[in-house]
mmCIF file of C-alpha atoms in Angstrom:
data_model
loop_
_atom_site.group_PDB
_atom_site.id
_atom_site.type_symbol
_atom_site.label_atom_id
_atom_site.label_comp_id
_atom_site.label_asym_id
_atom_site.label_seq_id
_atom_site.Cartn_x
_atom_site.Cartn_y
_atom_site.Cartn_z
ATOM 1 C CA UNK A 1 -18.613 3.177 -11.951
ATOM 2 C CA UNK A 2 -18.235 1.158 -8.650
ATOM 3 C CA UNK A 3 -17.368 3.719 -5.994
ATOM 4 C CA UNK A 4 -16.775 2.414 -2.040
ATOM 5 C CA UNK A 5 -16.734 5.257 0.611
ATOM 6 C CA UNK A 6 -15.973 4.366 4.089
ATOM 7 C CA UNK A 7 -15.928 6.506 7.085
ATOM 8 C CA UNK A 8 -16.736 6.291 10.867
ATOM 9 C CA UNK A 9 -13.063 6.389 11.732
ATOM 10 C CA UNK A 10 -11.241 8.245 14.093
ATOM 11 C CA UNK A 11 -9.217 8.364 17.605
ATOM 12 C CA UNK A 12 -10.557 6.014 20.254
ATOM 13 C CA UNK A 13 -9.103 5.162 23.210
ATOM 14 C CA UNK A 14 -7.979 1.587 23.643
ATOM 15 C CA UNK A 15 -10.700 -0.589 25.241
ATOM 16 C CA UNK A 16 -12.740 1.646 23.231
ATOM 17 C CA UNK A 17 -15.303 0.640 20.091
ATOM 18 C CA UNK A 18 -15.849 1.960 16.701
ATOM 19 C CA UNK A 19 -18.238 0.994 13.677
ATOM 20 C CA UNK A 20 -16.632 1.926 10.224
ATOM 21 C CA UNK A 21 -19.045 1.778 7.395
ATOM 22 C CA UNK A 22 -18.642 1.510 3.553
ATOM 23 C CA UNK A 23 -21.269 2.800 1.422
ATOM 24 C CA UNK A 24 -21.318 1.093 -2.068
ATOM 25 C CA UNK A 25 -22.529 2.002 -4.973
ATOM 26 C CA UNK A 26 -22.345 1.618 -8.864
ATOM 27 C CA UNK A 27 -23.438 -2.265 -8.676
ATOM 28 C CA UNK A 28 -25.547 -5.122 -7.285
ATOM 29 C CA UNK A 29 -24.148 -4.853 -3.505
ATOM 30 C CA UNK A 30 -26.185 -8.163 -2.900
ATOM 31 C CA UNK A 31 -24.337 -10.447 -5.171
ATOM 32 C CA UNK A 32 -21.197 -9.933 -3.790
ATOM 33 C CA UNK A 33 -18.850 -10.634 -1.169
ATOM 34 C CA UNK A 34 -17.236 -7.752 1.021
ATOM 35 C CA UNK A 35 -13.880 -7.275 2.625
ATOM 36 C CA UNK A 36 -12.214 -5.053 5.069
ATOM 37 C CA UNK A 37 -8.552 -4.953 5.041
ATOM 38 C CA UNK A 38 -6.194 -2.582 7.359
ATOM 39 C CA UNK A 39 -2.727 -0.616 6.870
ATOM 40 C CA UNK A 40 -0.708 0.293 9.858
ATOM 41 C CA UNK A 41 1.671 2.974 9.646
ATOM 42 C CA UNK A 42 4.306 1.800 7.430
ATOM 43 C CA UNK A 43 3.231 -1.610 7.345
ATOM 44 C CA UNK A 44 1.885 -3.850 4.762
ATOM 45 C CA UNK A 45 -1.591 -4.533 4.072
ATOM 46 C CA UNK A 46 -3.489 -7.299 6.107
ATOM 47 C CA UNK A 47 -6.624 -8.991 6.031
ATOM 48 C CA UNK A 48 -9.148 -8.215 8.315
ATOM 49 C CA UNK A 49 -12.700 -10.008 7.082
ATOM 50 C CA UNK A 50 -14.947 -10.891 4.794
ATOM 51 C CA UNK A 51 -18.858 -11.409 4.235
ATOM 52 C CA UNK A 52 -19.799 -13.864 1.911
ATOM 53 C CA UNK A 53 -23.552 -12.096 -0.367
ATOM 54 C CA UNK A 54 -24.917 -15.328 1.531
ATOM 55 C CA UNK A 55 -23.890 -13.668 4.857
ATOM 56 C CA UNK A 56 -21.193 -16.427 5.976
ATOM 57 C CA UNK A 57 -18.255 -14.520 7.301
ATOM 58 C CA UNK A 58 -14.443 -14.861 8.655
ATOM 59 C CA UNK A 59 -12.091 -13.162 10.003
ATOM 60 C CA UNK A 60 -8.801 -12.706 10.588
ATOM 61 C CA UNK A 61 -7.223 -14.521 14.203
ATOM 62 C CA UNK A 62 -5.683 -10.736 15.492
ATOM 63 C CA UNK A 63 -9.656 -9.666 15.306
ATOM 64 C CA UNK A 64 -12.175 -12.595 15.724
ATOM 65 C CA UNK A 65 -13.971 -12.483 19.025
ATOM 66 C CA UNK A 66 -13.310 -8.303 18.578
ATOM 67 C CA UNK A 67 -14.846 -7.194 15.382
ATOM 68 C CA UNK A 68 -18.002 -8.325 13.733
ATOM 69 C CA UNK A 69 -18.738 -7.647 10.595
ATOM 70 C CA UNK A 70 -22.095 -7.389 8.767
ATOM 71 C CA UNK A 71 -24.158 -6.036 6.239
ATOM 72 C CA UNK A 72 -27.046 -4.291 4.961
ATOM 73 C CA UNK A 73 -27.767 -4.929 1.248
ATOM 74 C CA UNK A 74 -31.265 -2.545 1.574
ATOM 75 C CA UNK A 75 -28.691 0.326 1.927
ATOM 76 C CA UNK A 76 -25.740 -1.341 -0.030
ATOM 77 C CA UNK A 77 -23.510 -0.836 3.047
ATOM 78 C CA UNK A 78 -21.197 -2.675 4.651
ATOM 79 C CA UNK A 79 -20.076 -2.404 8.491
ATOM 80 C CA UNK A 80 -17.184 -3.324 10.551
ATOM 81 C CA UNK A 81 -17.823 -3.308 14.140
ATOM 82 C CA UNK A 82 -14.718 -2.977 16.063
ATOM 83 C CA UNK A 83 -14.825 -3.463 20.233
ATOM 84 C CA UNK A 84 -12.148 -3.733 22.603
ATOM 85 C CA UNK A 85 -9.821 -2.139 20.619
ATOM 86 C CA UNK A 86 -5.960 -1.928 21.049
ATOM 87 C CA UNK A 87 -3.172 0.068 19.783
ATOM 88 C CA UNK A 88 -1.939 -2.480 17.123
ATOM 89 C CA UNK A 89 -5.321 -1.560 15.516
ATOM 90 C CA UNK A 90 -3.843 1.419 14.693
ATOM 91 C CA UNK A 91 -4.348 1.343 10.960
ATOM 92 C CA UNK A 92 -6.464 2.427 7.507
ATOM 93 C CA UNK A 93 -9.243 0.362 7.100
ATOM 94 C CA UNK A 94 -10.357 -0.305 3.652
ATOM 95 C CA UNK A 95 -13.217 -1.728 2.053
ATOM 96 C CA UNK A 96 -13.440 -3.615 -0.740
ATOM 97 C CA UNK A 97 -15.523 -5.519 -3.089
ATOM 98 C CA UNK A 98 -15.035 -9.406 -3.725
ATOM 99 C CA UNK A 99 -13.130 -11.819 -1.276
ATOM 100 C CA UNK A 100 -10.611 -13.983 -3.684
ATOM 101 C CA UNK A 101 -9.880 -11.060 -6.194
ATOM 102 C CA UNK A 102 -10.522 -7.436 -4.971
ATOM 103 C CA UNK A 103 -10.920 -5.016 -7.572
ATOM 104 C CA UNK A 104 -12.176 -2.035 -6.526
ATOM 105 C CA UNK A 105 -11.365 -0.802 -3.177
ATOM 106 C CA UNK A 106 -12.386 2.691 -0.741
ATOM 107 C CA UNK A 107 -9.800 4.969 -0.578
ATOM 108 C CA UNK A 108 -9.766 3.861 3.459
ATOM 109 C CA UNK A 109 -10.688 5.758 6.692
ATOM 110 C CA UNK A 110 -8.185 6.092 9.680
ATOM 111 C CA UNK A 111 -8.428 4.129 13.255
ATOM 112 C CA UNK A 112 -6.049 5.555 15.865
ATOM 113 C CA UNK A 113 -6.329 3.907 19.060
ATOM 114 C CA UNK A 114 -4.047 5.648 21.838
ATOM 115 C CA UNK A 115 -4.803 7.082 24.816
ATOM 116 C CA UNK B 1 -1.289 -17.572 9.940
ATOM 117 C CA UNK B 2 2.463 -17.030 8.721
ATOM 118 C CA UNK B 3 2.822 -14.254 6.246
ATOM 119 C CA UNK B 4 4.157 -15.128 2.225
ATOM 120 C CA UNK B 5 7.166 -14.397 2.010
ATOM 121 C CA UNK B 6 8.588 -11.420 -0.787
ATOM 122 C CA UNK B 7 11.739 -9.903 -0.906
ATOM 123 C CA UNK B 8 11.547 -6.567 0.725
ATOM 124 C CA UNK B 9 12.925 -4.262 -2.424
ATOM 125 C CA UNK B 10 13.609 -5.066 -6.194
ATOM 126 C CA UNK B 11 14.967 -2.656 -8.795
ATOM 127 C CA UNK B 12 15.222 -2.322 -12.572
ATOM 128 C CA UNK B 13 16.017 0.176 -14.940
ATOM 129 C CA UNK B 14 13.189 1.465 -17.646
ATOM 130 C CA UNK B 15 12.569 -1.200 -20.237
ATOM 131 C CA UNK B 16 13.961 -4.122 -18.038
ATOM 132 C CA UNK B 17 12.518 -6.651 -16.408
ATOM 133 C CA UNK B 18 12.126 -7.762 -13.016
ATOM 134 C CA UNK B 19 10.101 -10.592 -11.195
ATOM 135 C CA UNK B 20 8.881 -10.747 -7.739
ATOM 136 C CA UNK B 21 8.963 -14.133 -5.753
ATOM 137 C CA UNK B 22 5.660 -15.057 -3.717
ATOM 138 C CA UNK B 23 6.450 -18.135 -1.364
ATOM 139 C CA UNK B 24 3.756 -19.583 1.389
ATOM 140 C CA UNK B 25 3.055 -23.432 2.134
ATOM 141 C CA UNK B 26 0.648 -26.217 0.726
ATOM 142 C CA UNK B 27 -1.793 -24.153 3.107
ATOM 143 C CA UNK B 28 -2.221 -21.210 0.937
ATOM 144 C CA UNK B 29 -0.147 -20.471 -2.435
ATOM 145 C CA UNK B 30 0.546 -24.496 -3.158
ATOM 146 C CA UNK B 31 -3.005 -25.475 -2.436
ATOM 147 C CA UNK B 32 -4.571 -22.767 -4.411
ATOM 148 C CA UNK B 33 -4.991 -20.925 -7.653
ATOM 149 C CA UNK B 34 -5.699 -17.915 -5.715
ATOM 150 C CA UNK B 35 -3.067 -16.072 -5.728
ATOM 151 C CA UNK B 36 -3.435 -11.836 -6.401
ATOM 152 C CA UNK B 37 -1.150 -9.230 -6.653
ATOM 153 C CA UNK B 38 -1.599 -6.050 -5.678
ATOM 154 C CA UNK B 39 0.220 -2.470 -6.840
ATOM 155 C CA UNK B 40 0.115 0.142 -4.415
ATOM 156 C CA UNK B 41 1.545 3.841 -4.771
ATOM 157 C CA UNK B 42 2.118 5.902 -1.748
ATOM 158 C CA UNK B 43 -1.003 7.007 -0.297
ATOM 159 C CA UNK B 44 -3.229 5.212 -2.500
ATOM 160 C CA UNK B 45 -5.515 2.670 -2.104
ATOM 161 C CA UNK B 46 -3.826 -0.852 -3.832
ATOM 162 C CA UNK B 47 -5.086 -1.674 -7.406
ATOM 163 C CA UNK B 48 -5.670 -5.412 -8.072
ATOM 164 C CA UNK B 49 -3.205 -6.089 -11.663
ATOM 165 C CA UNK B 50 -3.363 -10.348 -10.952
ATOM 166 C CA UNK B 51 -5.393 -12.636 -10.029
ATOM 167 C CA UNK B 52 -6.066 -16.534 -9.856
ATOM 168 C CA UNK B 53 -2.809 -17.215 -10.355
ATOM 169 C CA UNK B 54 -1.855 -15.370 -13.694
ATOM 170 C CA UNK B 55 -5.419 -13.202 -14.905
ATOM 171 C CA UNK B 56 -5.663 -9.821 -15.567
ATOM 172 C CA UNK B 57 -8.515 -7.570 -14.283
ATOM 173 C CA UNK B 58 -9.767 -5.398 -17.560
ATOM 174 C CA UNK B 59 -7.431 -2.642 -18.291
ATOM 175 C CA UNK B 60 -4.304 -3.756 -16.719
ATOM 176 C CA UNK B 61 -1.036 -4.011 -19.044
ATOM 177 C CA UNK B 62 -0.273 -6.860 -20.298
ATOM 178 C CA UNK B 63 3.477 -5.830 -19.122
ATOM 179 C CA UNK B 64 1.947 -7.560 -16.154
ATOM 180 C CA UNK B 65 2.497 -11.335 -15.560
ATOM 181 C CA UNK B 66 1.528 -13.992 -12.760
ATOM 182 C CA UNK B 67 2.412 -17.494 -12.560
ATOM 183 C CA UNK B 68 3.226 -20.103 -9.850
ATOM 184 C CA UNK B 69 5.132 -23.161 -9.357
ATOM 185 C CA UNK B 70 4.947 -25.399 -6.096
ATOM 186 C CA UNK B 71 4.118 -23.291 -3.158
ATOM 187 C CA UNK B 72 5.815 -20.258 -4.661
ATOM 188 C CA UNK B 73 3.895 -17.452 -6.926
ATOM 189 C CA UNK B 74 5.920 -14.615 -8.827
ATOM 190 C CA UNK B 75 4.693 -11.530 -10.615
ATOM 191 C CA UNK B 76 6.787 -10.457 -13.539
ATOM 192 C CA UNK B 77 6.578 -7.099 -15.157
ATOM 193 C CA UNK B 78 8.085 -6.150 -18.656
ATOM 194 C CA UNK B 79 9.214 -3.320 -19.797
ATOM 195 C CA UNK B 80 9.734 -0.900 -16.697
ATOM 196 C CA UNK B 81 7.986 2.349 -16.568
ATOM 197 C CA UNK B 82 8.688 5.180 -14.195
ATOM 198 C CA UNK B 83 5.256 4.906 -13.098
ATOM 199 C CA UNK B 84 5.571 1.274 -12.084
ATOM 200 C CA UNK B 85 7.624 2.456 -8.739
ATOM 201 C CA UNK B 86 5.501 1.586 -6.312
ATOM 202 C CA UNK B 87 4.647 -1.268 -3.271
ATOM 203 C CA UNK B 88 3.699 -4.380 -4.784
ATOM 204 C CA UNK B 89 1.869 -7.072 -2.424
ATOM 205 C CA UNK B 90 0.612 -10.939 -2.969
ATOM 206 C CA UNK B 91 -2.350 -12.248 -1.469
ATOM 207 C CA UNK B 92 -3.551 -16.369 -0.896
ATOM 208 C CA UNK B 93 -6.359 -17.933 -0.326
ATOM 209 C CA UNK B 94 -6.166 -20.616 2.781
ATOM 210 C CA UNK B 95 -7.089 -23.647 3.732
ATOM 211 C CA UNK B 96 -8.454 -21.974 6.723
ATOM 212 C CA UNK B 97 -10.996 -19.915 4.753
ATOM 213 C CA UNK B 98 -8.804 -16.691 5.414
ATOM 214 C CA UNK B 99 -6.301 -14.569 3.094
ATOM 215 C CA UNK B 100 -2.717 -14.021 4.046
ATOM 216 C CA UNK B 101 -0.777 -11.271 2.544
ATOM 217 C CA UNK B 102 2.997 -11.034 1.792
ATOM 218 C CA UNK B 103 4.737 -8.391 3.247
ATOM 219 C CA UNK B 104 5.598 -6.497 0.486
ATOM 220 C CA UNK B 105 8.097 -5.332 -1.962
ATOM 221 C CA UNK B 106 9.032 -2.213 -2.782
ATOM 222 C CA UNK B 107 10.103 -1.598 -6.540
ATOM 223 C CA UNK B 108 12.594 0.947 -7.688
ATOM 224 C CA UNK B 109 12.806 2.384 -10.945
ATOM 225 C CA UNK B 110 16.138 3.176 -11.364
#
């Protein structure tokens, strides 16, 4: 059974920085690609990045410059750092296995960012 | 990059059917056949019920339907259910190597 837990949310401060990671289990991490998508409050869902099992990435225009992500296929776990941060971040942050069809996803940690 | 556009609510009786609407540019939904749809319930992660267009993922309903015509995408489900209430989302592949999301449509079960 594939299971994807993130964590490493939480309140931060804008300007602020937080690393979410997504610990994956229940099959071959390396051979696939990775996605983090966010929720605000009320909102619909949006695309934040992907990493290819090759290690390519992309990312979404409201976050490139400001998050990086990466990952570490010796511990099956993904990471999204997140730096200057703003209060549109505001959001759940998913993970999710595969880029073009996601079909198993975390059950998402929360990012407030308010001062 | 803009949004797809979905209507923001739909609504159907039990045992009726109802089709969502899916519509981007040649950049994303007319350029590609990958187009997923997502179900979401309130509070809960989204579940992936279509993808590339008009597949199912293994143990989805077959109540569930995707196609696509021009730069527009629709997800038809048969036979409503109670439990088919929920926030239902598309999602395109670009030709700027990103996905763009609609902005969702809430279905009632009347």
């Amino acid at each position: 059974e594939v299971q994807l837990l993130e964590s490493g949310g939480g309140l931060v401060q804008p300007g602020g920085s937080l690393r979410l990671s997504c610990a994956a289990s229940g099959f071959t991490f390396s051979s696939y690609a990775m996605s983090w998508f966010r929720q605000a409050p009320g909102k619909g869902l949006e695309w934040v990045s992907s990493i290819l099992s090759g290690g390519n990435t992309d990312y979404a225009d409201s976050v490139k410059g400001r998050f990086t992500i990466s990952r570490d296929n010796s511990k099956n776990t993904l990471y999204l750092q997140m730096n200057s941060l703003r209060p549109e971040d505001t959001a759940v942050y998913y993970c999710a296995k595969g880029l073009l069809l996601c079909d198993d996803w975390g059950q998402g940690t929360q990012v407030t960012v308010s001062s | 990059q803009s949004a797809l556009t979905q209507p923001a609510s739909v609504s159907g009786s039990p045992g009726q059917s109802i089709t969502i609407s899916c519509t981007g540019t040649s950049s994303d939904v007319g350029g590609y056949n990958y187009v997923s749809w997502y179900q979401q319930h309130p509070g809960k992660a989204p579940k992936l019920i279509i993808y590339d267009v008009s597949k199912r993922p293994s143990g989805v309903s077959n109540r569930f339907s995707g196609s696509k015509s021009g730069n527009t995408a629709s997800l038809t489900i048969s036979g409503l259910r109670p439990e088919d209430e929920a926030d239902y989302y598309c999602s395109s592949y670009t030709t700027s190597s990103t996905l763009v999301f609609g902005g969702g449509t809430k279905l009632t079960v009347l």
